XYZ file of C-alpha atoms in Angstrom:
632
model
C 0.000 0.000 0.000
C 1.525 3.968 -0.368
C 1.191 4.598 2.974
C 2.924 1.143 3.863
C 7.356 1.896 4.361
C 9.288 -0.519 2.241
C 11.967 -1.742 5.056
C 10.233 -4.838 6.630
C 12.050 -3.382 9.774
C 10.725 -0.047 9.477
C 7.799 0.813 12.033
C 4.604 1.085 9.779
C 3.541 4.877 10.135
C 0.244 6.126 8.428
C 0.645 8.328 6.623
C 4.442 8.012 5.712
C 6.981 10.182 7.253
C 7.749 11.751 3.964
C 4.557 13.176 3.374
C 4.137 14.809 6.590
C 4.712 18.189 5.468
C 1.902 17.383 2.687
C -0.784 16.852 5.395
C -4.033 19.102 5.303
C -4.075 19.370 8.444
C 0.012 19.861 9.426
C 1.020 18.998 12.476
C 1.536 21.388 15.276
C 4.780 21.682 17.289
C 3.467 19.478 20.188
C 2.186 16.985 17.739
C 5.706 16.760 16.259
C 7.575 16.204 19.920
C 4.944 13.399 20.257
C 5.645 12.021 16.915
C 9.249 12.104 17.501
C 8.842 10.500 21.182
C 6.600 7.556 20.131
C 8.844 6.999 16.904
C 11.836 7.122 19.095
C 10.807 4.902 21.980
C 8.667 2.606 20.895
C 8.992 -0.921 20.035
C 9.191 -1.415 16.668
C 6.164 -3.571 16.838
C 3.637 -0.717 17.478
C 2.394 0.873 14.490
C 1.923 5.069 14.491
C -1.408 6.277 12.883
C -1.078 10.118 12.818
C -4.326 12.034 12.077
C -6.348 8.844 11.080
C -10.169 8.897 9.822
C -12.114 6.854 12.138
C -15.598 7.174 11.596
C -15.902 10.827 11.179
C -13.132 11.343 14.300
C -9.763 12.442 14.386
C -7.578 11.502 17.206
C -4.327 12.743 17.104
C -2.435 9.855 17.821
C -3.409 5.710 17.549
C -1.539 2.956 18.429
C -1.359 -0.377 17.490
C 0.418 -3.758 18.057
C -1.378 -7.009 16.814
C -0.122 -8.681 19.878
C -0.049 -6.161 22.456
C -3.276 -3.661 21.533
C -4.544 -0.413 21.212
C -3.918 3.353 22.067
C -5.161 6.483 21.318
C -3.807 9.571 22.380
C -4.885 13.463 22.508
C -1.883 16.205 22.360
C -2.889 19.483 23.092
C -0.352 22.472 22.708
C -2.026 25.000 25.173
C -0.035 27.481 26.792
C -2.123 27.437 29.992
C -0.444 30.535 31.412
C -2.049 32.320 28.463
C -5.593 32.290 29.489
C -7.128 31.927 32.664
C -8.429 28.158 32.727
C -11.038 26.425 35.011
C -13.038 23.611 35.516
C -16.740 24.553 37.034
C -19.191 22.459 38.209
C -22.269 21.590 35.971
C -25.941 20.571 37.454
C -26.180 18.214 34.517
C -23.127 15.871 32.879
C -19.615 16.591 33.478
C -17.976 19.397 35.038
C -17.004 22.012 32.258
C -13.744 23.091 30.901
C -13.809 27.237 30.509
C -11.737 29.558 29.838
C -11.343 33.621 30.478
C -9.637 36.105 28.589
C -10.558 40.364 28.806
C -12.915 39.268 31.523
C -15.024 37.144 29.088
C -15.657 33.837 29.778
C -16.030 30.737 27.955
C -16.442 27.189 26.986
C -14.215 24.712 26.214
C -16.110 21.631 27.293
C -16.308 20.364 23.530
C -12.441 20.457 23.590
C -11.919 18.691 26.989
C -9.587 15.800 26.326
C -10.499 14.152 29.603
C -14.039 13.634 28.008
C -12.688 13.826 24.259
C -10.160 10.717 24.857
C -12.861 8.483 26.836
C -15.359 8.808 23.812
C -12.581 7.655 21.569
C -11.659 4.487 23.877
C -15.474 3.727 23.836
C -15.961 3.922 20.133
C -13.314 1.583 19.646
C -13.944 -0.722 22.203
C -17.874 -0.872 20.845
C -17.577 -0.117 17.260
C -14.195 -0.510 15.108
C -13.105 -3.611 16.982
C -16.204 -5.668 17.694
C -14.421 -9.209 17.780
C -12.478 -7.740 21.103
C -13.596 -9.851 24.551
C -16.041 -8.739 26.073
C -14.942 -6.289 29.184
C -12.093 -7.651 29.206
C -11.146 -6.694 26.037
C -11.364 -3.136 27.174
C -8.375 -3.242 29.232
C -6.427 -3.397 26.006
C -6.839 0.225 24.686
C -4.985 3.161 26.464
C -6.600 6.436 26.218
C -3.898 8.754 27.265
C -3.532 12.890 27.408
C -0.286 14.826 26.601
C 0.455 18.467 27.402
C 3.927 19.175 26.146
C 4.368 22.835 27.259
C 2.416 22.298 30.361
C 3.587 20.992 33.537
C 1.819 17.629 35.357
C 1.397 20.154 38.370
C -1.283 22.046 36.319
C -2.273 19.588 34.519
C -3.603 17.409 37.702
C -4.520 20.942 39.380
C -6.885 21.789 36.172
C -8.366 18.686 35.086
C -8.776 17.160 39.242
C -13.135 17.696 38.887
C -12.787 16.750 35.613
C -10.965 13.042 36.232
C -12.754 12.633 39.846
C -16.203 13.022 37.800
C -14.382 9.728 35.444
C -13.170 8.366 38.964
C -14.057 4.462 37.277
C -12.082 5.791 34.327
C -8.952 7.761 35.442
C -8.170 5.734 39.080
C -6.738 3.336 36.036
C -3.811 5.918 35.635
C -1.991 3.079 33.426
C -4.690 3.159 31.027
C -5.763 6.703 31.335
C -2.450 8.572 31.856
C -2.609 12.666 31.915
C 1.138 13.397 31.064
C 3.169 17.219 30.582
C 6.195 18.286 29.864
C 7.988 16.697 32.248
C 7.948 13.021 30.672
C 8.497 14.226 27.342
C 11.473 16.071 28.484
C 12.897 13.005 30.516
C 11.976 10.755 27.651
C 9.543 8.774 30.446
C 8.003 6.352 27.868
C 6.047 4.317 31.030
C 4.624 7.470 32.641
C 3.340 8.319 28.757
C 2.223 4.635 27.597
C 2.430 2.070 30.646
C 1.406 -0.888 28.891
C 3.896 -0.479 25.710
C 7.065 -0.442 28.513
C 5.572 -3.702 29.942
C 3.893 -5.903 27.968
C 5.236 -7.754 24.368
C 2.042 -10.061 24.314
C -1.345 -10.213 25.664
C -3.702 -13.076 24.198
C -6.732 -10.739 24.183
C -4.991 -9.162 21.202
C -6.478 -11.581 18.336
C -5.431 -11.214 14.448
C -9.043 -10.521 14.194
C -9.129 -7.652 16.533
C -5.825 -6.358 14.949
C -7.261 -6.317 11.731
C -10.975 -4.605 12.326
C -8.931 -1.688 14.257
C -6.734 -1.624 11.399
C -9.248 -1.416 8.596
C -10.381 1.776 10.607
C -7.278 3.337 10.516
C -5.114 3.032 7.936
C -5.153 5.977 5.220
C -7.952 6.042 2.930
C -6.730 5.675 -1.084
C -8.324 9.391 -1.942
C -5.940 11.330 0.536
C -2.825 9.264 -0.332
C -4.396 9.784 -4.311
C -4.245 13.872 -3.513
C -0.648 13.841 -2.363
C 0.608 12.266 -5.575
C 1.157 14.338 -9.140
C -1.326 13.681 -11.903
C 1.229 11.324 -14.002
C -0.538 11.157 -18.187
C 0.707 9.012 -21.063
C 2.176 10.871 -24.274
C -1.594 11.084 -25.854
C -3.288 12.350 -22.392
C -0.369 14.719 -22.554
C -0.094 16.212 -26.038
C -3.696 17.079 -25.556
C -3.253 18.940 -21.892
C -0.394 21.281 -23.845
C -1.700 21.818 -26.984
C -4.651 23.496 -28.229
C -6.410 22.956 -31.833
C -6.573 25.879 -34.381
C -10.131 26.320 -33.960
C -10.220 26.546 -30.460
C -12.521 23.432 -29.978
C -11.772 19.819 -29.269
C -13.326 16.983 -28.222
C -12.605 13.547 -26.414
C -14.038 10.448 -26.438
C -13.038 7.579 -24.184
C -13.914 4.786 -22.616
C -14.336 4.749 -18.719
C -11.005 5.210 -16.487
C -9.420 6.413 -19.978
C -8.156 9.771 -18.106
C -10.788 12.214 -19.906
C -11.315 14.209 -16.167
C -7.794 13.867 -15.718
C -6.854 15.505 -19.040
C -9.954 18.119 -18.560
C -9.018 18.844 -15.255
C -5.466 19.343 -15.890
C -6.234 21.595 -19.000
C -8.066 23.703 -17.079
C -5.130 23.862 -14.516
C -2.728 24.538 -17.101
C -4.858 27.404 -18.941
C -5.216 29.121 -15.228
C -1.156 29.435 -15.305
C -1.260 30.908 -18.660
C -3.615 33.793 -17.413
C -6.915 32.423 -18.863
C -10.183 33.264 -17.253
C -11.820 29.307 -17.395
C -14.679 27.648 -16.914
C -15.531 23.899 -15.872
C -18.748 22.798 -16.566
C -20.923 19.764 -15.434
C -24.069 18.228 -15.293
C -23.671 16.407 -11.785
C -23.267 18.767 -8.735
C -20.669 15.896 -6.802
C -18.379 15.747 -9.822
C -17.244 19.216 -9.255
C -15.605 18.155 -5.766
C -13.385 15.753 -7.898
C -12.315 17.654 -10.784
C -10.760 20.115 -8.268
C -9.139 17.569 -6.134
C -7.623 16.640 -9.902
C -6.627 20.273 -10.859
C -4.186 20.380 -7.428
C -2.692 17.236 -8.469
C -1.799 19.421 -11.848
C 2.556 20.097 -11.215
C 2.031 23.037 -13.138
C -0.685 24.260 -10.960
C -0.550 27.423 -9.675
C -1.951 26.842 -6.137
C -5.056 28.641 -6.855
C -7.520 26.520 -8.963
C -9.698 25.995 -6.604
C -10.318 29.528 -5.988
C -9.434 31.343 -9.122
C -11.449 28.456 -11.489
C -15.497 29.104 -11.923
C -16.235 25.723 -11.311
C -20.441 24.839 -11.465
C -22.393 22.860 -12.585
C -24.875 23.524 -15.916
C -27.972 24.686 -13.687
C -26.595 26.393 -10.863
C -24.697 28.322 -13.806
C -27.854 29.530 -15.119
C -29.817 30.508 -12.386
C -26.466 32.754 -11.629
C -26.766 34.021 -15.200
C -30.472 35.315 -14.210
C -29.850 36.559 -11.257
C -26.994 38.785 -12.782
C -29.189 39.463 -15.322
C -31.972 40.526 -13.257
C -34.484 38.072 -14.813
C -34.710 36.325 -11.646
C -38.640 37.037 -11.764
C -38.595 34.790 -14.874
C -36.439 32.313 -13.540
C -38.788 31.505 -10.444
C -41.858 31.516 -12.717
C -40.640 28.726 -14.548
C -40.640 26.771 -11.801
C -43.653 27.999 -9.834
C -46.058 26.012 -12.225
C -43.821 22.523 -12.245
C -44.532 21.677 -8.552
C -44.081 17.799 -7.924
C -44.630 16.708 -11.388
C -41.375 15.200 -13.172
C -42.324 15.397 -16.308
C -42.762 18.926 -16.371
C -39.651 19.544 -14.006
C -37.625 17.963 -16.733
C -39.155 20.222 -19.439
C -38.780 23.348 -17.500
C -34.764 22.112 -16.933
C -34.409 20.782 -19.969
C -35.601 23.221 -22.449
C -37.463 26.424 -20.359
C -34.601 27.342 -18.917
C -31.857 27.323 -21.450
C -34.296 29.164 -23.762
C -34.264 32.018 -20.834
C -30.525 31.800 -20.593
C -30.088 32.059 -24.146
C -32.050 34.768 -24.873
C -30.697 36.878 -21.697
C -27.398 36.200 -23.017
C -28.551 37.697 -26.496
C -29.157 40.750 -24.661
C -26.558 41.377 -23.076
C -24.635 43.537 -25.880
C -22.917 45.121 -23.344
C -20.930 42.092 -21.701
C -22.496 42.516 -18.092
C -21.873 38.989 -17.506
C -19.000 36.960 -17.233
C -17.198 35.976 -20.125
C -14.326 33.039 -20.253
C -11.041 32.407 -22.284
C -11.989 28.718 -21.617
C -15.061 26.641 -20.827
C -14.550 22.778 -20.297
C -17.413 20.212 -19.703
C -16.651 17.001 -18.569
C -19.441 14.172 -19.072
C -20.727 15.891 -22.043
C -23.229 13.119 -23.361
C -25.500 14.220 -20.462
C -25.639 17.802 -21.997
C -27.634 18.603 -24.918
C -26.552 20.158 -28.299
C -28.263 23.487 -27.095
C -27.107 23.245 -23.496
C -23.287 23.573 -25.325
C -24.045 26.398 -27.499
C -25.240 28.421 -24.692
C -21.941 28.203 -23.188
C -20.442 28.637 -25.900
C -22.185 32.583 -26.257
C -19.864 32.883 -23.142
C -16.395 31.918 -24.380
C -14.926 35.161 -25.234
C -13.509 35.281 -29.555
C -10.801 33.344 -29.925
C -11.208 31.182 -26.602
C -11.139 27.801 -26.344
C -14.038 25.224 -25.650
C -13.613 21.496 -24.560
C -15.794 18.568 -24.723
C -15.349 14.916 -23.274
C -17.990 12.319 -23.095
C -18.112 8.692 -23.034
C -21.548 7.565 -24.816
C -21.618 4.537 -23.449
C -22.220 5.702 -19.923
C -25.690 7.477 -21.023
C -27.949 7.083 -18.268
C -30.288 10.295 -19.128
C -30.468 8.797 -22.699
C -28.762 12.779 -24.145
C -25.822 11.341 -26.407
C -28.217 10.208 -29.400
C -28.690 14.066 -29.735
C -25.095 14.496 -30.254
C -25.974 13.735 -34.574
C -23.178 14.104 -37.085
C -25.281 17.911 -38.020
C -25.717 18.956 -34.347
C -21.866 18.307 -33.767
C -21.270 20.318 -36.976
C -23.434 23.373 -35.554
C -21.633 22.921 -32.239
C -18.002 24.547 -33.908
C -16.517 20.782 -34.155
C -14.642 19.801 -37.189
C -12.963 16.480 -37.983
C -12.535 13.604 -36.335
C -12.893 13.088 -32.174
C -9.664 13.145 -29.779
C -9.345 9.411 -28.370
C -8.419 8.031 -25.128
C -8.432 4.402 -25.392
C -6.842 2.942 -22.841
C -8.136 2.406 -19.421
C -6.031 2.970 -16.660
C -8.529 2.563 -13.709
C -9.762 -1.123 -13.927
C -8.416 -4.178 -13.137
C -8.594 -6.241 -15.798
C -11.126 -8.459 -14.167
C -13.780 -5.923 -13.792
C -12.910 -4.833 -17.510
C -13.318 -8.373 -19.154
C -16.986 -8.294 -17.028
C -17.859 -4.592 -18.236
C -17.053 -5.276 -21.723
C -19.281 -8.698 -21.950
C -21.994 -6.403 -20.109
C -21.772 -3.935 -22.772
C -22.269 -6.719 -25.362
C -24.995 -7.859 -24.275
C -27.057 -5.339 -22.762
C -26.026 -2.008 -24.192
C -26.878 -0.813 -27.926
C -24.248 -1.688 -29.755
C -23.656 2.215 -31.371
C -23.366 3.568 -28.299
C -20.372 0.856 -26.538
C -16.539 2.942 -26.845
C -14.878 -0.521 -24.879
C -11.045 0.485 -23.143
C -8.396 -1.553 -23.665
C -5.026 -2.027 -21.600
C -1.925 -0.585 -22.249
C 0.363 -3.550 -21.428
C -0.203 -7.122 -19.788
C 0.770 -6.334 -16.045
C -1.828 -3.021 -16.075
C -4.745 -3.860 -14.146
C -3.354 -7.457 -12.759
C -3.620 -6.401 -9.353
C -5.923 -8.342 -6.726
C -9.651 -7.557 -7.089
C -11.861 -9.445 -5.323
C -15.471 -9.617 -7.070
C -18.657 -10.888 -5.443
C -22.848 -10.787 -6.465
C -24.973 -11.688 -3.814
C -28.449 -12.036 -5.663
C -31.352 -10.856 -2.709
C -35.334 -10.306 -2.970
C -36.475 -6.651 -2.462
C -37.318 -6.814 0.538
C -34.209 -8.170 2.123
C -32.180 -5.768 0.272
C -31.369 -2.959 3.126
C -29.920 -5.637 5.510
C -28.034 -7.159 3.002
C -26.170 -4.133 2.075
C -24.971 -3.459 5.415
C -24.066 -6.466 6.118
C -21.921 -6.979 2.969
C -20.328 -3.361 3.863
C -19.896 -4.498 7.227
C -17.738 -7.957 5.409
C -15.911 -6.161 3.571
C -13.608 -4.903 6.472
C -13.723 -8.339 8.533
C -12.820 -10.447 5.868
C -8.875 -9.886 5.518
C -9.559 -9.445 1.654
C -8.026 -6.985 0.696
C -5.812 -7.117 4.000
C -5.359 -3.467 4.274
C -8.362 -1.270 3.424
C -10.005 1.933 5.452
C -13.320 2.296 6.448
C -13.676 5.493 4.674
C -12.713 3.709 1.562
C -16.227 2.216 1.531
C -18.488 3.408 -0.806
C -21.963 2.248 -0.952
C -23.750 3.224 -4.616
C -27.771 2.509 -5.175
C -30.263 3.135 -7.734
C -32.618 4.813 -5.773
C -32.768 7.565 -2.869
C -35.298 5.904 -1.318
C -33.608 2.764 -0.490
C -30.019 4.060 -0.208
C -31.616 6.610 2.437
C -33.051 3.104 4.697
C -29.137 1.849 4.518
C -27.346 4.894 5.381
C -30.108 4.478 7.921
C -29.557 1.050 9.083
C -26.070 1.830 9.172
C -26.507 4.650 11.754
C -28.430 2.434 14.000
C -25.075 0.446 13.668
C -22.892 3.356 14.535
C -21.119 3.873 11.032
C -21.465 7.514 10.405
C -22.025 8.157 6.344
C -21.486 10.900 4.242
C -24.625 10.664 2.015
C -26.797 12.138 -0.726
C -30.496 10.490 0.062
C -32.124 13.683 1.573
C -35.506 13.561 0.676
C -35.985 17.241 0.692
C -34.517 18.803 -2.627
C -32.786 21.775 -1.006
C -31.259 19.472 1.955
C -30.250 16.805 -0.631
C -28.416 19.772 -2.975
C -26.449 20.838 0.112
C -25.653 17.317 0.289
C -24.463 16.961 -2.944
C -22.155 20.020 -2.717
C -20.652 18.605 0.656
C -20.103 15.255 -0.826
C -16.428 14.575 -1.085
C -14.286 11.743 -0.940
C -12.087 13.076 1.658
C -14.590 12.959 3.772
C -13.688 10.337 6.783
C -16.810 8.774 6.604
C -18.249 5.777 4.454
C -19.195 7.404 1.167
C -22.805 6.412 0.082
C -24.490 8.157 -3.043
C -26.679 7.540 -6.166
C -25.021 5.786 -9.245
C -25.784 9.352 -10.728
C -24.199 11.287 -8.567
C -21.179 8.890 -8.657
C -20.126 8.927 -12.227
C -17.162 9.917 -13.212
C -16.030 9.498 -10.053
C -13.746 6.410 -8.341
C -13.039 4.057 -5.332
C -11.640 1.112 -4.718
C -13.990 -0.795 -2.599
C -17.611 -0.676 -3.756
C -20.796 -1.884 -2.312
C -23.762 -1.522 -5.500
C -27.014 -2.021 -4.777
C -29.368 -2.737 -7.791
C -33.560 -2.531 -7.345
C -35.842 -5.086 -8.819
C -37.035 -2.903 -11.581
C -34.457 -2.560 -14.926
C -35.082 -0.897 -18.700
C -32.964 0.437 -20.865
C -31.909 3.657 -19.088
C -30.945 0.959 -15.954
C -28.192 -0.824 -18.352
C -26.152 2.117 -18.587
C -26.834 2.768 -15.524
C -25.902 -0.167 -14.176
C -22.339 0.082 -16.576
C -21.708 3.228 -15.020
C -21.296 1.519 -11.884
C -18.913 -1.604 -12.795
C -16.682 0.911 -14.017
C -16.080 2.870 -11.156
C -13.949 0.270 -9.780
C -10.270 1.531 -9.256
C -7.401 -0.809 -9.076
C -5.321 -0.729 -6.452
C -1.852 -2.071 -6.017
C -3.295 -3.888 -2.429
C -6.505 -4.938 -3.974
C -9.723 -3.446 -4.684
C -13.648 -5.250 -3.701
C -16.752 -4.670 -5.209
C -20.013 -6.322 -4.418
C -23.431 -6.161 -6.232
C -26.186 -7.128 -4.312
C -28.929 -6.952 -6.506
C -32.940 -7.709 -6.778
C -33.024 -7.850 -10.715
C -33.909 -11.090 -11.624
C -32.978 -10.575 -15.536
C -29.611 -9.544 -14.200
C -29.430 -12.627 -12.374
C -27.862 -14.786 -15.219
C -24.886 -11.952 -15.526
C -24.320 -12.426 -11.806
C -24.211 -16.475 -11.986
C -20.616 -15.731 -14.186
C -19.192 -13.770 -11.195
C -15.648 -15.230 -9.111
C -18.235 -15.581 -6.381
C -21.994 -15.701 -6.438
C -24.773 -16.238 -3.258
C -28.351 -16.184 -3.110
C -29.297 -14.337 0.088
């Protein structure tokens, strides 16, 4: 794994050493000493998790030995000569940590680490390692506090309500220790972690146990993915740094061919050159990961997330009315559609780019925004007149860019894309190709293309192929668990749930996970079911509009919790370890839907999982060819 150091007598640290200063969050001073302490003194056995995601938490330090156990460790820098700190009573809970500065005084109880560092020993103890003994099993995870500027005078002084509250907690001081400056200082390793200074083995400490807590910890793909440079072949390449004479190109590839790579580093690269650009979308979540591409740019200046308009198609044109001032207009498009679909889609697909377009026309005097560049990625979900809307934005002699991938079209757009539309759209000549596909293993690529055969129309199918023998090789463990309808919700958790207690793949996070379904409504009763099982999700199922749009705009794969999300709002994107639920209801519009998904796959030098559970019995036959197939 990246995160994994090479020397099989090298302590395992998560993230590496060498990509400290890369963090988002860097390190503070104290965090550092700590660092440098644990490295220092440690057994070599005990791995060093810095910053981990665990369930939507983020302890500073964890600790972990297969054979020993578990730690987990707070480090707060406070000067606490700089404020005037207290503890004070409470009439309900715990006393409260406050502070007072210019005779104002405040809380601090949500940053408490006596409280903060018990909640963390629970969690783990009840939720990431549930294979641990019971009770006993407790015993095996430290929960300790370090102060490294403050003495263990004040410490004890400060925190003495706060610990005699926790009396069946902190009377434990070898489990619970509250350490300062002191035992940093005399490099006191058994005043700071008791149990590593004592124990080499303690049978409570199963491979089981060692592995749940692991899966919880170890660095998701997406933030060791947005350290590394974007690295393109010599075709991805030539069409990042070069430009046609015309101004306008398009791509066609297959899926994981690199088209939002090459988009997103184009736009990167025209930023450096001055350019005022533009990236386009249909899908609100796609944005997120376009920009998390254009960082990854080594020419980038720094700045494309701020400095490129990014948007998607609709939220671009109720901006251009409301800078128009034909807001009035906007709204009464949509104060006649109420619930009905039919007419929403009408009113989205064709009322409001004919209000665009003709506020555009009129505005001779270039009030709105004009771009050097506009790029839209996924452009077989746009229509012919969506594009030449934008392109009454793209200043003379700009430059306009358009990938798609036909085969993925799930809203059924690309068979607008004619030979005379594309004409009328400022293309000449023949498409840009990207052929190859660098994102599946080759297992998942031989199942996609036989899908594609046999359940996609043939005119639409653009197939990838591999660039060399070894690409796409690496493990990638497949499974279909065929389930009625009505078993479906339980089925999904559970098989999310597997996928980290099963050893295959050995190493994979928890916020890896993604869970994909074909409809809110049941992916909402998971993400549900989940919660009832204390894994926190990052989701899209609101089924308000307005909530589930916020959602959609918050929805990133950095995110430390399980990612779950419609198959919509998921394309283009990528994981490695997928959970895809499919309903008992397919058409046409379902296939490519349904491709979509396969092919969001990523390899992964450790492995990568996915798992279809579906309820579609004519998909059922497709399923019987998978590595491993159950009927639930």
């Amino acid at each position: 794994m990246n995160n994994q150091i090479e020397n099989p007598m090298s302590r395992f640290v998560s993230p590496p050493i060498s990509d400290f200063d890369k963090l988002r969050q860097p390190l503070t001073d104290g965090e550092k000493l700590v660092f440098e302490f644990f490295d220092k003194h440690l057994p070599i056995e005990w791995e060093i998790y810095v910053q981990p995601h665990l369930n939507g938490l983020r302890p500073d330090f964890v600790l972990l030995n297969p054979k020993v156990g578990i730690a987990v460790y707070e480090v707060k820098d406070w000067n606490l000569n700089a404020m005037d700190y207290s503890v004070v009573p409470s009439s309900i809970g715990p006393p409260k940590l406050v502070a007072t500065r210019g005779g104002k005084q405040f809380s601090l109880q949500q940053q408490n680490p006596i409280e903060k560092i018990l909640r963390y020993k629970e969690e783990i103890y009840e939720l990431y390692c549930p294979r641990l003994q019971e009770r006993a099993g407790f015993g095996l995870i430290t929960a300790g506090v370090i102060f490294p500027y403050a003495s263990k005078t004040q410490l004890h002084t400060l925190f003495r309500e706060s610990m005699a509250f926790r009396e069946n907690a902190y009377k434990y001081t070898n489990l619970h220790p509250l350490v300062g400056i002191e035992a940093l200082s005399l490099s006191n390793i058994s005043a700071i972690f008791p149990i590593a200074s004592k124990r080499i083995h303690d049978a409570r400490m199963t491979h089981d146990a060692y592995l749940d807590m692991k899966n919880w910890l170890v660095e998701p793909d997406s933030s060791v993915t947005q350290r590394q440079p974007i690295h393109l072949d010599q075709n991805q390449l030539s069409l990042v740094n070069s430009r046609t004479k015309s101004g306008y190109r398009r791509i066609k590839g297959a899926a994981g061919s690199g088209k939002s790579l090459v988009l997103a580093a184009r736009a990167s690269e025209l930023l450096g050159q001055g350019k005022e650009v533009l990236v386009v979308t249909f899908n609100i979540t796609l944005l997120h990961y376009l920009m998390d591409i254009a960082v990854r740019w080594p020419q980038s200046s720094g700045k494309t997330r701020s400095d490129i308009t990014w948007v998607n198609f609709h939220a671009l044109c109720k901006r251009i009315c409301q800078e128009a001032g034909v807001e009035h207009e906007y709204k009464a498009i949509f104060s006649t559609v109420g619930a009905n679909e039919e007419n929403k889609a009408i009113a989205l697909s064709e009322l409001l780019p004919a209000l665009v377009e003709r506020t555009i026309d009129l505005d001779t005097q270039h009030h709105l925004a004009r771009y050097d560049a506009i790029l839209v990625d996924e452009g077989q979900d746009f229509f012919p007149g969506w594009w030449n809307i934008l392109r009454k934005l793209c200043r003379p002699d700009g430059e306009m860019l358009l990938v798609a991938d036909a085969t993925q079209d799930i809203y059924q757009t690309a068979s607008k894309w004619t030979d005379e539309a594309m004409n009328g759209a400022g293309f000449r000549g023949a498409w840009a190709e990207l052929g190859v596909s660098y994102r599946l293993p080759r297992a998942v690529q031989l199942l996609a293309e036989r899908f594609a055969k046999d359940y996609l129309p043939p005119e639409t199918v653009t197939l990838p192929s591999l660039a060399q023998h070894d690409i796409g090789l690496e493990p990638c463990h497949l499974r279909w668990v065929q389930v009625p309808v009505e078993n479906a919700v339980m089925t999904c958790c559970d098989e999310i749930l597997r996928l980290t207690t099963t050893g295959s793949p050995e190493q994979l996070s928890f916020s890896d996970l993604t869970l994909l379904c074909d409809s809110r409504k049941t992916g909402l009763a998971i993400t549900q079911q989940l919660g009832y099982l204390g894994v926190k999700t990052v989701h899209t199922f609101s089924p308000e509009p307005k909530a589930q749009r916020r959602q959609k705009i918050g929805f990133y794969m950095g995110d430390a919790k399980v990612k779950a999300t419609t198959i919509h709002s998921f394309k283009g994107w990528e994981s490695r370890a997928l959970v895809l639920y499919i309903g008992d209801k397919v058409d046409a519009s379902s296939m490519a839907l349904f491709y979509t998904a396969l092919t969001r796959l990523k390899r992964h030098q450790d492995g990568s999982c996915l798992t279809v559970v579906c309820s579609a019995q004519p998909l059922a036959k497709f399923g019987e060819t998978w590595p491993e197939y159950v009927r639930a």
